[in-house]
CSV table of C-alpha atoms in Angstrom, one decimal:
chain,number,residue,atom,x,y,z
A,1,ASP,CA,140.9,128.5,140.3
A,2,GLY,CA,137.6,129.3,138.8
A,3,GLY,CA,134.8,130.4,141.1
A,4,ILE,CA,132.6,133.2,142.4
A,5,THR,CA,133.8,135.9,144.7
A,6,GLN,CA,131.6,138.1,146.9
A,7,SER,CA,132.8,141.1,148.8
A,8,PRO,CA,132.8,142.0,151.5
A,9,LYS,CA,131.9,139.1,153.7
A,10,TYR,CA,130.3,141.3,156.4
A,11,LEU,CA,128.8,144.7,155.8
A,12,PHE,CA,127.3,147.2,158.2
A,13,ARG,CA,125.3,150.2,157.1
A,14,LYS,CA,123.1,152.8,158.7
A,15,GLU,CA,119.4,152.8,157.9
A,16,GLY,CA,118.6,155.0,154.9
A,17,GLN,CA,121.9,154.4,153.1
A,18,ASN,CA,122.2,152.6,149.8
A,19,VAL,CA,124.8,149.8,149.7
A,20,THR,CA,126.3,147.8,146.8
A,21,LEU,CA,127.3,144.2,147.1
A,22,SER,CA,129.9,142.9,144.7
A,23,CYS,CA,129.7,139.6,142.8
A,24,GLU,CA,132.4,138.5,140.3
A,25,GLN,CA,132.8,135.1,138.5
A,26,ASN,CA,135.5,133.7,136.3
A,27,LEU,CA,133.6,130.6,135.2
A,28,ASN,CA,132.6,132.1,131.9
A,29,HIS,CA,128.9,131.6,132.8
A,30,ASP,CA,126.2,133.5,131.0
A,31,ALA,CA,123.6,133.4,133.8
A,32,MET,CA,124.0,135.1,137.2
A,33,TYR,CA,121.6,135.3,140.2
A,34,TRP,CA,121.1,137.1,143.5
A,35,TYR,CA,119.3,135.5,146.4
A,36,ARG,CA,118.4,136.6,149.8
A,37,GLN,CA,118.4,134.1,152.7
A,38,ASP,CA,116.6,134.6,156.0
A,39,PRO,CA,116.4,132.0,158.7
A,40,GLY,CA,113.8,129.3,158.0
A,41,GLN,CA,112.9,130.7,154.6
A,42,GLY,CA,115.3,129.1,152.2
A,43,LEU,CA,116.5,131.1,149.3
A,44,ARG,CA,114.4,133.8,147.6
A,45,LEU,CA,115.4,135.1,144.2
A,46,ILE,CA,115.9,138.9,143.9
A,47,TYR,CA,117.2,139.3,140.3
A,48,TYR,CA,118.7,137.2,137.6
A,49,SER,CA,120.5,137.9,134.4
A,50,GLN,CA,120.8,135.5,131.4
A,51,ILE,CA,123.1,137.7,129.4
A,52,VAL,CA,125.0,141.0,129.5
A,53,ASN,CA,122.9,144.1,129.6
A,54,ASP,CA,119.8,142.2,130.4
A,55,PHE,CA,118.2,141.2,133.7
A,56,GLN,CA,114.8,140.2,135.2
A,57,LYS,CA,113.1,140.7,138.5
A,58,GLY,CA,112.8,137.7,140.8
A,59,ASP,CA,110.3,137.2,143.5
A,60,ILE,CA,111.4,139.9,145.9
A,61,ALA,CA,113.0,142.7,143.6
A,62,GLU,CA,111.4,145.6,145.4
A,63,GLY,CA,114.0,147.8,147.0
A,64,TYR,CA,116.9,146.3,145.1
A,65,SER,CA,118.6,147.1,141.8
A,66,VAL,CA,121.3,145.4,139.6
A,67,SER,CA,123.4,146.0,136.6
A,68,ARG,CA,125.1,143.6,134.2
A,69,GLU,CA,127.6,145.6,132.2
A,70,LYS,CA,130.2,142.8,132.0
A,71,LYS,CA,129.8,139.0,131.8
A,72,GLU,CA,131.9,138.6,134.9
A,73,SER,CA,130.1,141.0,137.2
A,74,PHE,CA,126.6,141.3,138.6
A,75,PRO,CA,126.5,143.9,141.5
A,76,LEU,CA,123.5,144.3,143.7
A,77,THR,CA,122.4,147.6,145.2
A,78,VAL,CA,120.3,147.5,148.3
A,79,THR,CA,118.4,150.8,148.3
A,80,SER,CA,116.9,152.7,151.2
A,81,ALA,CA,113.5,151.6,149.9
A,82,GLN,CA,114.1,148.0,151.0
A,83,LYS,CA,112.2,147.9,154.3
A,84,ASN,CA,114.1,145.1,156.0
A,85,PRO,CA,117.5,144.7,154.3
A,86,THR,CA,119.4,142.8,157.1
A,87,ALA,CA,120.0,139.3,155.6
A,88,PHE,CA,122.5,137.0,154.1
A,89,TYR,CA,122.9,137.6,150.4
A,90,LEU,CA,124.1,134.9,148.0
A,91,CYS,CA,125.3,135.3,144.4
A,92,ALA,CA,125.3,132.4,142.0
A,93,SER,CA,126.0,131.6,138.3
A,94,SER,CA,125.2,128.9,135.9
A,95,LEU,CA,126.3,127.9,132.4
A,96,GLU,CA,122.9,126.9,131.1
A,97,ASP,CA,119.3,127.3,132.2
A,98,VAL,CA,118.9,123.7,133.6
A,99,ASP,CA,122.4,123.2,134.9
A,100,GLU,CA,123.6,123.5,138.5
A,101,GLN,CA,124.2,126.9,140.0
A,102,PHE,CA,127.5,127.7,141.6
A,103,PHE,CA,127.5,129.9,144.6
A,104,GLY,CA,129.7,132.5,146.1
A,105,PRO,CA,130.5,132.6,149.9
A,106,GLY,CA,127.8,135.2,150.6
A,107,THR,CA,127.7,138.7,152.2
A,108,ARG,CA,126.0,139.2,155.5
A,109,LEU,CA,124.5,142.7,155.5
A,110,THR,CA,123.4,144.3,158.8
A,111,VAL,CA,121.6,147.6,158.8
A,112,LEU,CA,121.8,149.4,162.1
B,1,ALA,CA,103.4,126.4,139.4
B,2,GLN,CA,106.3,124.4,140.7
B,3,SER,CA,106.9,124.0,144.4
B,4,VAL,CA,109.3,122.1,146.6
B,5,THR,CA,108.5,120.8,150.1
B,6,GLN,CA,111.1,119.7,152.5
B,7,LEU,CA,109.1,117.9,155.1
B,8,ASP,CA,111.4,118.3,158.1
B,9,SER,CA,112.9,121.6,159.2
B,10,GLN,CA,115.4,119.7,161.5
B,11,VAL,CA,116.6,116.1,161.6
B,12,PRO,CA,118.6,115.0,164.7
B,13,VAL,CA,120.5,111.8,164.3
B,14,PHE,CA,123.3,110.0,166.1
B,15,GLU,CA,126.7,109.8,164.6
B,16,GLU,CA,127.3,106.7,162.4
B,17,ALA,CA,123.5,106.2,162.1
B,18,PRO,CA,121.7,106.4,158.7
B,19,VAL,CA,119.7,109.5,157.7
B,20,GLU,CA,117.1,110.4,155.1
B,21,LEU,CA,116.1,113.9,154.3
B,22,ARG,CA,112.8,114.2,152.5
B,23,CYS,CA,112.0,116.3,149.5
B,24,ASN,CA,108.8,116.4,147.5
B,25,TYR,CA,108.0,118.6,144.5
B,26,SER,CA,105.0,119.5,142.4
B,27,SER,CA,105.4,120.1,138.7
B,28,SER,CA,103.5,119.5,135.5
B,29,VAL,CA,106.6,119.2,133.4
B,30,SER,CA,109.7,117.1,133.4
B,31,VAL,CA,112.1,118.3,136.1
B,32,TYR,CA,115.7,118.5,137.0
B,33,LEU,CA,116.4,118.0,140.7
B,34,PHE,CA,119.3,119.1,142.9
B,35,TRP,CA,120.5,118.8,146.5
B,36,TYR,CA,122.8,121.4,147.9
B,37,VAL,CA,124.6,121.6,151.3
B,38,GLN,CA,125.3,124.8,153.2
B,39,TYR,CA,127.7,124.9,156.1
B,40,PRO,CA,127.3,127.8,158.6
B,41,ASN,CA,128.0,131.3,157.1
B,42,GLN,CA,129.0,129.8,153.8
B,43,GLY,CA,127.6,129.6,150.3
B,44,LEU,CA,125.8,126.5,148.9
B,45,GLN,CA,127.7,123.5,147.4
B,46,LEU,CA,126.1,121.0,145.1
B,47,LEU,CA,125.8,117.5,146.6
B,48,LEU,CA,124.2,115.8,143.6
B,49,LYS,CA,121.8,116.3,140.7
B,50,TYR,CA,119.3,114.4,138.6
B,51,LEU,CA,118.9,115.4,135.0
B,52,SER,CA,118.0,112.1,133.4
B,53,GLY,CA,118.9,108.4,133.3
B,54,SER,CA,119.3,106.3,136.4
B,55,THR,CA,116.9,107.3,139.2
B,56,LEU,CA,119.6,106.6,141.8
B,57,VAL,CA,122.1,109.4,141.9
B,58,LYS,CA,125.3,109.3,143.8
B,59,GLY,CA,126.9,112.5,145.1
B,60,ILE,CA,129.8,113.8,147.1
B,61,ASN,CA,130.5,112.9,150.7
B,62,GLY,CA,128.8,109.6,150.5
B,63,PHE,CA,125.3,111.0,149.9
B,64,GLU,CA,122.8,109.5,147.4
B,65,ALA,CA,119.3,110.4,146.3
B,66,GLU,CA,116.5,108.5,144.5
B,67,PHE,CA,114.2,110.1,142.0
B,68,ASN,CA,110.7,108.7,142.3
B,69,LYS,CA,108.5,110.2,139.5
B,70,SER,CA,105.2,108.5,140.7
B,71,GLN,CA,105.6,109.9,144.2
B,72,THR,CA,107.2,113.2,143.0
B,73,SER,CA,110.0,112.7,145.5
B,74,PHE,CA,113.8,113.1,145.6
B,75,HIS,CA,114.9,112.0,149.1
B,76,LEU,CA,118.5,112.3,150.2
B,77,ARG,CA,120.2,109.5,152.1
B,78,LYS,CA,123.5,108.6,153.7
B,79,PRO,CA,124.1,105.2,155.3
B,80,SER,CA,126.3,106.5,158.1
B,81,VAL,CA,126.6,110.2,159.1
B,82,HIS,CA,129.6,112.0,160.6
B,83,ILE,CA,129.8,115.0,162.7
B,84,SER,CA,131.2,116.9,159.7
B,85,ASP,CA,127.8,116.4,158.0
B,86,THR,CA,126.3,119.0,160.3
B,87,ALA,CA,124.8,121.5,157.9
B,88,GLU,CA,121.6,122.7,156.2
B,89,TYR,CA,120.5,120.8,153.2
B,90,PHE,CA,118.4,122.3,150.4
B,91,CYS,CA,116.4,120.6,147.7
B,92,ALA,CA,115.7,122.5,144.4
B,93,VAL,CA,113.9,121.8,141.2
B,94,SER,CA,114.2,123.3,137.7
B,95,GLY,CA,111.6,122.5,135.1
B,96,GLY,CA,111.4,125.4,132.8
B,97,SER,CA,113.6,127.4,130.6
B,98,ASN,CA,113.5,130.6,132.7
B,99,TYR,CA,116.8,130.0,134.4
B,100,GLN,CA,115.2,129.7,137.8
B,101,LEU,CA,115.5,127.0,140.5
B,102,ILE,CA,112.6,126.6,142.9
B,103,TRP,CA,114.0,126.0,146.4
B,104,GLY,CA,112.8,124.1,149.5
B,105,ALA,CA,113.0,125.8,152.9
B,106,GLY,CA,115.9,123.6,153.9
B,107,THR,CA,116.5,120.9,156.5
B,108,LYS,CA,119.1,121.3,159.3
B,109,LEU,CA,120.9,118.0,159.9
B,110,ILE,CA,122.0,117.8,163.6
B,111,ILE,CA,124.5,115.1,164.4
B,112,LYS,CA,124.4,113.9,168.0
B,113,PRO,CA,127.6,112.4,169.4
């Protein structure tokens, strides 16, 4: 079955540590996205990538980094510079710019 | 700049009653509109989308939405809700070529037995 996988589902880290969240898709989509979700705030775009080896900052990129070395993969690193990293992180992909986005199951990150 | 407003943060409704979740947007260009559903601790799933054509769009799970260009609205409706419809619903709009969706803050649908 085609889809998007995110791992792990739950992640705990100590303050000051970098952590990388995995996102893989087998839908052959060109575009991929990372969102952060906090209660009552909807989805906020962190980074997006339209094509391999290219990505753009979203609305809240500070304290995050990404790479897009393969079409299928778009990992997100939450660095120690992110002041409040505890949140639910969602990865998505789309075939074209105006088409629907398909979402992974999300990773809940808790920084202790 | 585009924006999306979901007018209600929570909507409580009795089981088997009809429901309407409201979504208004602002945009100076033609838009594409989406409704997504999110069950607790899960990703988002597309309910329906409007790209062009008929302004009444039917989606999954018995939901439908009507695009009203003059009122810049895209309200979601279901004639009879079930306990399994308990979830958060997000409206989103895309109007440019920058691969981004603009999201509403979400509406929690609470089904009362």
